[in-house]
CSV table of C-alpha atoms in Angstrom, one decimal:
chain,number,residue,atom,x,y,z
G,1,LYS,CA,-23.6,-12.5,2.3
G,2,LYS,CA,-22.4,-9.9,4.7
G,3,LEU,CA,-19.1,-8.7,4.1
G,4,ARG,CA,-16.4,-9.1,7.1
G,5,ILE,CA,-13.4,-7.4,6.9
G,6,PHE,CA,-12.2,-7.9,10.4
G,7,SER,CA,-13.1,-10.0,13.8
G,8,LYS,CA,-12.4,-8.0,16.6
G,9,SER,CA,-11.2,-11.2,18.5
G,10,GLU,CA,-8.7,-11.8,15.8
G,11,SER,CA,-4.9,-11.9,16.8
G,12,LEU,CA,-2.7,-9.1,16.2
G,13,ARG,CA,-0.6,-10.8,13.5
G,14,GLY,CA,-3.8,-11.6,11.6
G,15,ALA,CA,-4.9,-8.1,11.6
G,16,LEU,CA,-1.6,-6.9,10.7
G,17,GLU,CA,-1.2,-9.5,7.8
G,18,LYS,CA,-4.9,-8.5,7.0
G,19,MET,CA,-4.3,-4.8,7.3
G,20,ALA,CA,-1.1,-5.0,4.5
G,21,ALA,CA,-3.6,-7.0,2.1
G,22,LEU,CA,-6.6,-4.6,2.8
G,23,THR,CA,-4.4,-1.7,2.0
G,24,ILE,CA,-3.6,-2.8,-1.5
G,25,HIS,CA,-7.4,-4.0,-1.6
G,26,VAL,CA,-8.5,-0.5,-1.0
G,27,VAL,CA,-6.8,0.6,-3.7
G,28,LEU,CA,-7.5,-1.5,-5.9
G,29,LEU,CA,-11.1,-1.4,-5.2
G,30,TRP,CA,-11.4,2.2,-6.1
G,31,GLY,CA,-9.7,1.3,-9.4
G,32,ILE,CA,-11.8,-1.6,-10.2
G,33,PHE,CA,-15.0,0.9,-8.7
G,34,GLY,CA,-13.8,3.6,-11.1
G,35,VAL,CA,-13.6,1.4,-14.3
G,36,SER,CA,-17.1,-0.4,-13.3
G,37,GLN,CA,-19.2,2.5,-13.0
G,38,ALA,CA,-17.3,3.8,-17.0
G,39,VAL,CA,-18.8,0.4,-18.3
G,40,GLY,CA,-21.9,0.9,-16.2
G,41,VAL,CA,-22.2,4.2,-17.8
G,42,ILE,CA,-21.9,3.1,-21.1
G,43,ARG,CA,-23.8,-0.1,-21.1
G,44,GLY,CA,-26.7,1.9,-18.6
G,45,ASN,CA,-26.5,-1.0,-16.4
G,46,LYS,CA,-27.8,-1.1,-12.6
G,47,ILE,CA,-28.0,-3.4,-9.9
G,48,ASN,CA,-30.4,-5.0,-7.0
G,49,SER,CA,-28.6,-4.3,-3.8
G,50,MET,CA,-28.3,-7.6,-2.0
G,51,ALA,CA,-27.6,-5.5,1.1
G,52,THR,CA,-30.9,-4.0,1.6
G,53,GLY,CA,-33.2,-5.7,-1.0
G,54,THR,CA,-34.1,-2.4,-2.4
G,55,ARG,CA,-33.8,-1.2,-6.0
G,56,MET,CA,-30.5,1.6,-6.0
G,57,SER,CA,-29.3,3.6,-9.3
G,58,HIS,CA,-25.5,2.1,-8.7
G,59,TYR,CA,-23.1,0.6,-11.1
G,60,PRO,CA,-21.7,-3.0,-11.2
G,61,LEU,CA,-19.6,-3.5,-8.0
G,62,ARG,CA,-20.5,0.2,-6.5
G,63,ALA,CA,-22.8,-2.2,-3.8
G,64,LEU,CA,-19.8,-3.9,-2.4
G,65,TYR,CA,-18.0,-0.3,-2.0
G,66,GLN,CA,-20.9,0.7,-0.3
G,67,ARG,CA,-21.1,-2.1,2.3
G,68,THR,CA,-17.4,-1.6,3.3
G,69,ARG,CA,-18.9,1.9,4.4
G,70,THR,CA,-21.7,0.7,6.7
G,71,LYS,CA,-20.0,-0.7,9.6
G,72,ALA,CA,-17.7,1.7,11.2
G,73,ALA,CA,-19.4,5.2,10.8
G,74,VAL,CA,-17.3,8.2,11.4
G,75,VAL,CA,-18.9,10.4,13.9
G,76,THR,CA,-18.2,14.0,14.6
G,77,GLU,CA,-16.1,14.0,18.0
G,78,TRP,CA,-13.7,14.4,20.2
G,79,PHE,CA,-11.9,11.1,21.8
G,80,ASN,CA,-9.3,9.9,23.7
G,81,PRO,CA,-8.3,6.4,21.9
G,82,ALA,CA,-6.8,4.7,25.1
G,83,GLU,CA,-10.3,4.9,26.6
G,84,LYS,CA,-12.4,4.6,23.6
G,85,TYR,CA,-10.3,1.4,22.6
G,86,GLU,CA,-9.3,0.0,26.5
G,87,LEU,CA,-5.8,0.3,26.2
G,88,SER,CA,-5.0,-1.8,29.4
G,89,GLU,CA,-1.8,0.7,31.1
G,90,GLU,CA,-1.7,3.2,33.0
G,91,ILE,CA,-2.4,6.6,31.0
G,92,LYS,CA,-1.9,10.3,31.4
G,93,ARG,CA,-5.3,12.1,31.7
G,94,GLY,CA,-6.4,15.6,33.2
G,95,GLU,CA,-3.2,16.9,34.1
G,96,GLY,CA,0.1,18.6,32.1
G,97,PRO,CA,-0.3,19.3,28.5
G,98,ILE,CA,-2.8,18.3,26.6
G,99,ILE,CA,-2.4,17.3,23.0
G,100,LEU,CA,-5.3,17.3,20.5
G,101,TYR,CA,-5.0,15.7,17.1
G,102,VAL,CA,-6.3,17.1,13.9
G,103,PRO,CA,-7.1,14.5,11.3
G,104,GLY,CA,-6.3,14.8,7.6
G,105,VAL,CA,-9.1,14.5,4.9
G,106,ASP,CA,-9.7,11.1,6.0
G,107,GLY,CA,-11.2,12.7,9.0
G,108,THR,CA,-11.1,9.4,11.1
G,109,GLY,CA,-8.8,10.4,13.6
G,110,LEU,CA,-6.9,7.2,13.6
G,111,THR,CA,-4.4,7.3,11.0
G,112,PRO,CA,-1.7,7.7,13.4
G,113,PHE,CA,-2.7,4.5,15.7
G,114,ALA,CA,0.8,3.2,16.2
G,115,GLN,CA,1.5,6.4,18.1
G,116,TYR,CA,-1.3,6.8,20.6
G,117,ALA,CA,-0.3,4.2,23.4
G,118,GLU,CA,3.2,5.8,23.8
G,119,ILE,CA,1.5,9.1,23.6
G,120,CYS,CA,-0.9,8.3,26.1
G,121,SER,CA,1.5,7.4,28.8
G,122,LYS,CA,3.4,10.7,28.6
G,123,TYR,CA,0.4,12.9,27.6
G,124,ASP,CA,-3.3,13.8,27.9
G,125,LEU,CA,-4.6,13.2,24.3
G,126,MET,CA,-7.7,13.9,22.2
G,127,CYS,CA,-8.5,13.3,18.7
G,128,LEU,CA,-10.8,14.6,16.4
G,129,SER,CA,-13.0,13.0,14.0
G,130,LEU,CA,-15.3,14.2,11.3
G,131,ASN,CA,-18.4,12.3,10.2
G,132,ARG,CA,-18.0,11.1,6.3
G,133,SER,CA,-20.6,13.2,5.1
G,134,GLU,CA,-19.8,16.0,7.2
G,135,ARG,CA,-20.7,19.6,5.4
G,136,CYS,CA,-19.2,21.6,7.0
G,137,SER,CA,-16.5,24.6,6.1
G,138,PHE,CA,-13.2,25.3,6.9
G,139,SER,CA,-14.2,28.0,9.1
G,140,ASP,CA,-16.3,25.6,10.8
G,141,ILE,CA,-13.3,23.3,11.6
G,142,GLN,CA,-11.5,26.1,13.1
G,143,ASP,CA,-14.3,26.7,15.2
G,144,MET,CA,-14.2,23.2,16.4
G,145,VAL,CA,-10.8,23.3,17.4
G,146,LYS,CA,-10.8,26.6,19.0
G,147,LYS,CA,-13.4,25.6,21.0
G,148,LYS,CA,-11.8,22.8,22.7
G,149,ILE,CA,-8.6,25.0,23.0
G,150,ALA,CA,-10.4,27.3,25.3
G,151,GLU,CA,-12.3,24.7,26.9
G,152,TYR,CA,-8.7,23.5,28.4
G,153,LYS,CA,-7.0,27.0,28.4
G,154,SER,CA,-10.0,27.9,30.7
G,155,GLU,CA,-8.6,24.9,33.2
G,156,GLY,CA,-5.0,26.6,33.5
G,157,ARG,CA,-3.9,23.8,31.1
G,158,GLU,CA,-1.1,24.4,27.9
G,159,VAL,CA,-2.5,23.1,24.5
G,160,TRP,CA,-0.5,21.5,22.3
G,161,LEU,CA,-1.9,20.5,18.4
G,162,ILE,CA,-1.0,17.8,16.1
G,163,GLY,CA,-1.9,18.5,12.6
G,164,GLU,CA,-1.8,15.6,10.1
G,165,SER,CA,-2.0,16.8,6.5
G,166,PHE,CA,-5.0,18.7,6.0
G,167,GLY,CA,-5.2,18.9,9.9
G,168,GLY,CA,-1.7,20.8,9.9
G,169,ILE,CA,-3.1,23.6,7.6
G,170,VAL,CA,-6.0,23.8,10.5
G,171,SER,CA,-3.4,24.0,13.0
G,172,LEU,CA,-1.2,26.7,11.5
G,173,SER,CA,-4.3,28.9,10.9
G,174,LEU,CA,-5.0,29.1,14.7
G,175,GLY,CA,-1.1,29.9,15.7
G,176,MET,CA,-1.0,33.2,13.7
G,177,GLY,CA,-1.0,36.6,15.0
G,178,SER,CA,-4.6,37.5,14.9
G,179,SER,CA,-5.7,34.7,16.8
G,180,ASP,CA,-7.5,34.9,20.2
G,181,GLU,CA,-5.5,34.0,22.8
G,182,ARG,CA,-7.9,32.0,24.7
G,183,SER,CA,-8.1,29.6,21.5
G,184,THR,CA,-4.3,30.1,20.5
G,185,PRO,CA,-2.4,26.8,21.2
G,186,ASP,CA,1.0,26.9,22.9
G,187,ARG,CA,2.9,24.7,20.2
G,188,ILE,CA,2.3,23.2,17.3
G,189,ILE,CA,3.6,19.8,15.5
G,190,THR,CA,2.7,19.1,11.7
G,191,VAL,CA,3.0,16.5,10.1
G,192,ASN,CA,3.3,16.6,6.0
G,193,SER,CA,1.1,19.5,6.0
G,194,ALA,CA,-1.1,19.7,3.3
G,195,SER,CA,-0.7,23.3,2.9
G,196,ALA,CA,1.8,22.5,-0.1
G,197,PHE,CA,-1.3,20.9,-1.9
G,198,ASP,CA,-2.2,23.8,-4.2
G,199,ARG,CA,1.4,23.6,-5.6
G,200,THR,CA,1.3,20.2,-6.5
G,201,PHE,CA,-0.2,18.7,-9.6
G,202,TYR,CA,-3.6,17.8,-7.8
G,203,GLY,CA,-4.2,20.7,-6.7
G,204,ARG,CA,-3.4,22.9,-9.6
G,205,ILE,CA,-6.1,20.8,-11.3
G,206,SER,CA,-8.3,20.9,-8.3
G,207,PRO,CA,-10.9,23.6,-9.4
G,208,GLY,CA,-11.7,22.1,-12.4
G,209,LEU,CA,-11.3,18.7,-11.5
G,210,ILE,CA,-14.0,18.6,-8.3
G,211,THR,CA,-16.6,19.6,-11.0
G,212,LEU,CA,-15.8,16.2,-13.2
G,213,PRO,CA,-18.9,14.0,-13.8
G,214,GLU,CA,-19.2,10.5,-12.6
G,215,PRO,CA,-17.4,8.2,-13.4
G,216,PHE,CA,-14.2,10.7,-14.5
G,217,PHE,CA,-13.8,12.2,-11.2
G,218,THR,CA,-13.3,8.9,-9.6
G,219,MET,CA,-11.1,7.6,-12.3
G,220,ALA,CA,-9.0,10.9,-11.8
G,221,VAL,CA,-8.2,10.3,-8.2
G,222,ILE,CA,-7.4,6.3,-8.4
G,223,PRO,CA,-3.6,7.4,-8.8
G,224,VAL,CA,-3.9,9.2,-5.3
G,225,GLY,CA,-4.5,5.9,-3.3
G,226,PHE,CA,-0.7,4.9,-4.7
G,227,LEU,CA,0.7,8.3,-4.0
G,228,VAL,CA,0.5,8.0,-0.2
G,229,LEU,CA,2.2,4.5,0.2
G,230,ASP,CA,5.7,3.8,0.4
G,231,GLN,CA,7.9,0.6,0.0
G,232,LEU,CA,8.9,0.4,4.2
G,233,MET,CA,4.9,0.6,5.1
G,234,PHE,CA,4.6,-3.1,4.0
G,235,GLN,CA,7.9,-4.1,5.3
G,236,ASN,CA,7.2,-2.6,8.9
G,237,ILE,CA,3.5,-4.3,8.5
G,238,ALA,CA,5.3,-7.6,7.8
G,239,GLN,CA,7.7,-7.3,10.4
G,240,ALA,CA,4.9,-6.7,13.1
G,241,ALA,CA,3.0,-9.6,11.9
G,242,ASN,CA,6.0,-11.6,12.5
G,243,GLY,CA,6.2,-10.2,15.8
G,244,ILE,CA,9.0,-8.0,15.2
G,245,PHE,CA,7.7,-4.7,17.1
G,246,PRO,CA,9.5,-1.5,17.9
G,247,ASP,CA,9.7,-0.5,21.6
G,248,ILE,CA,6.7,1.7,21.1
G,249,LEU,CA,4.7,-1.4,20.6
G,250,LYS,CA,6.1,-4.4,22.3
G,251,SER,CA,4.0,-5.0,25.3
G,252,PRO,CA,1.1,-7.3,24.5
G,253,GLU,CA,-1.3,-4.7,26.0
G,254,ARG,CA,-0.1,-2.4,23.1
G,255,GLN,CA,-0.6,-4.9,20.6
G,256,GLU,CA,-4.0,-5.7,21.8
G,257,PHE,CA,-4.7,-2.2,21.5
G,258,ILE,CA,-3.8,-1.4,17.9
G,259,SER,CA,-5.4,-5.0,16.8
G,260,LYS,CA,-8.7,-3.1,18.6
G,261,ILE,CA,-8.1,0.0,16.3
G,262,ALA,CA,-7.0,-1.4,12.9
G,263,PRO,CA,-10.7,-3.0,11.7
G,264,ASP,CA,-12.5,0.7,12.4
G,265,LEU,CA,-9.3,2.2,10.3
G,266,ILE,CA,-9.6,0.5,7.6
G,267,GLU,CA,-13.5,0.3,7.4
G,268,SER,CA,-13.8,4.3,7.9
G,269,MET,CA,-11.0,5.5,5.7
G,270,LEU,CA,-13.4,4.9,2.4
G,271,LEU,CA,-14.5,8.0,1.3
G,272,ARG,CA,-17.4,8.6,-1.5
G,273,SER,CA,-16.3,10.8,-4.0
G,274,ASP,CA,-19.0,13.4,-3.3
G,275,ASP,CA,-17.4,13.4,0.2
G,276,LEU,CA,-14.1,13.9,-1.3
G,277,ARG,CA,-15.0,16.8,-3.6
G,278,TRP,CA,-16.5,18.4,-0.9
G,279,ARG,CA,-13.6,18.5,1.4
G,280,VAL,CA,-10.7,19.3,-1.2
G,281,ALA,CA,-13.3,22.1,-2.4
G,282,ASN,CA,-14.1,23.2,1.1
G,283,TRP,CA,-11.5,22.3,3.3
G,284,VAL,CA,-8.0,22.0,2.1
G,285,LEU,CA,-8.1,24.8,-1.0
G,286,PRO,CA,-9.5,27.7,1.4
G,287,GLY,CA,-7.0,26.6,4.2
G,288,CYS,CA,-4.1,26.8,1.5
G,289,SER,CA,-5.3,30.3,0.3
G,290,GLU,CA,-5.7,31.4,4.0
G,291,VAL,CA,-2.3,29.9,5.4
G,292,ASN,CA,0.0,29.8,2.6
G,293,PRO,CA,0.7,33.9,2.6
G,294,ARG,CA,0.7,34.5,6.5
G,295,LEU,CA,3.3,31.7,7.6
G,296,SER,CA,5.8,34.6,8.7
G,297,GLU,CA,2.5,35.7,11.5
G,298,VAL,CA,2.3,32.1,12.9
G,299,LYS,CA,3.6,33.0,16.3
G,300,VAL,CA,3.9,30.0,18.6
G,301,PRO,CA,6.8,27.6,18.3
G,302,VAL,CA,6.0,24.8,15.5
G,303,LEU,CA,7.8,21.5,14.9
G,304,ALA,CA,7.3,20.3,11.1
G,305,VAL,CA,7.5,16.4,11.0
G,306,ALA,CA,8.3,15.0,7.0
G,307,GLY,CA,8.8,12.0,5.1
G,308,THR,CA,11.4,11.8,2.7
G,309,GLN,CA,9.5,10.0,0.2
G,310,ASP,CA,6.1,11.7,0.3
G,311,LEU,CA,4.9,11.6,-3.4
G,312,LEU,CA,1.4,13.0,-2.8
G,313,LEU,CA,2.9,16.4,-1.4
G,314,PRO,CA,6.2,17.9,-1.2
G,315,SER,CA,6.2,17.4,2.5
G,316,LYS,CA,10.3,17.5,3.3
G,317,GLU,CA,10.1,20.9,1.1
G,318,GLU,CA,7.1,22.3,2.8
G,319,ALA,CA,8.7,21.5,6.1
G,320,MET,CA,12.0,23.3,4.8
G,321,LYS,CA,10.0,26.3,4.0
G,322,PHE,CA,8.3,26.4,7.4
G,323,LYS,CA,11.7,26.7,8.9
G,324,GLU,CA,12.5,29.6,6.7
G,325,GLU,CA,8.9,31.6,7.1
G,326,ILE,CA,8.0,30.9,10.4
G,327,PRO,CA,9.6,32.8,13.2
G,328,SER,CA,10.3,29.3,15.7
G,329,CYS,CA,10.3,26.2,13.7
G,330,GLU,CA,12.1,23.0,13.8
G,331,VAL,CA,12.3,20.2,11.3
G,332,ILE,CA,12.5,16.4,12.0
G,333,LEU,CA,12.5,14.5,8.6
G,334,ILE,CA,11.5,10.9,8.7
G,335,GLU,CA,13.6,8.7,6.1
G,336,GLY,CA,12.1,6.8,3.5
G,337,ALA,CA,8.6,7.7,4.8
G,338,GLY,CA,5.6,8.3,2.2
G,339,HIS,CA,2.5,10.9,3.1
G,340,ALA,CA,0.8,7.9,5.0
G,341,GLY,CA,3.6,6.0,6.5
G,342,THR,CA,5.2,8.9,8.6
G,343,LEU,CA,3.5,8.0,11.6
G,344,ASP,CA,3.5,4.1,11.4
G,345,GLN,CA,5.9,2.1,13.9
G,346,ARG,CA,9.0,3.3,12.4
G,347,THR,CA,8.6,6.7,14.3
G,348,ASP,CA,8.7,7.5,17.8
G,349,LEU,CA,6.9,10.6,17.8
G,350,THR,CA,6.2,11.0,21.5
G,351,SER,CA,10.4,11.0,21.8
G,352,ILE,CA,10.3,13.5,19.2
G,353,ILE,CA,8.1,16.1,21.1
G,354,GLU,CA,9.9,15.4,23.9
G,355,SER,CA,13.0,16.4,22.4
G,356,TRP,CA,11.8,19.1,21.1
G,357,VAL,CA,10.1,20.6,24.0
G,358,LYS,CA,13.1,20.2,26.2
G,359,GLN,CA,15.6,22.3,23.6
């Protein structure tokens, strides 16, 4: 049977309830997937794919994992989320500063979906998404962002970057003294910057970890699924499912808007192990090596937003390090927020940015 995660016509409440369940499901699926691979290696089992009717050299449950990946393929593009997901309210386009959002290792460009309606009401916003199987390098991603910055600067507009997790590394690298003025952002906002990754347990063992054969690599990264969560994420989702929303999501139009994004977000978050290996080896680690020794060279104002309960990265400590080393840097801490929850509905990123700009 065809695996169907969401129906676009479902109510927001139903979508949010499923999002809470599927957040856990995604983590558990990785766990089951890793264990099933181990069993398959021991027994030498292979299966016939019910999805395609062709014989595939995969271990039990891997076909289920693959089918969750087929519906919403992420493509490499820049998009305005309010236009793509049809936010039915007036948005800011074509004037004032433009904000470019650079995503984390997931590459979806959708993780701050709760923030998009409010941001789009005040600022022109474009988000980068990266194809799951994209085999570009760190410098290739820099060039993608540089090209977009130069495009808007040629129109005489200010360009601000929001870099989440890995996107924070990319953003900081483009704000350094040696950068070409035509492709240098005017302001940078980092959210739980992954520049600290090389100083974490997973970061230190990554050079060896990414060389592990399957199923050992998948099994080794299973705990990461738990480290991105925090307790308030589920509480906030439950409140929204019961009709309790913060100001940035109170209107029916905005609730309908995020209900359109949620299915694509869930379906596009599942990365193949080979994709994750590539991104750690060719995106995150080279980015850390380039940025960390040169933080003092960042020449544009930086706002470092960090969750205080990030279990994946020492985001709070990294933000305070930015404040010490980057000439112009302010820090905002989101109490109780983990790596994935910092930009959920508990935060009004637009108000934070506006307050920072007025200083």
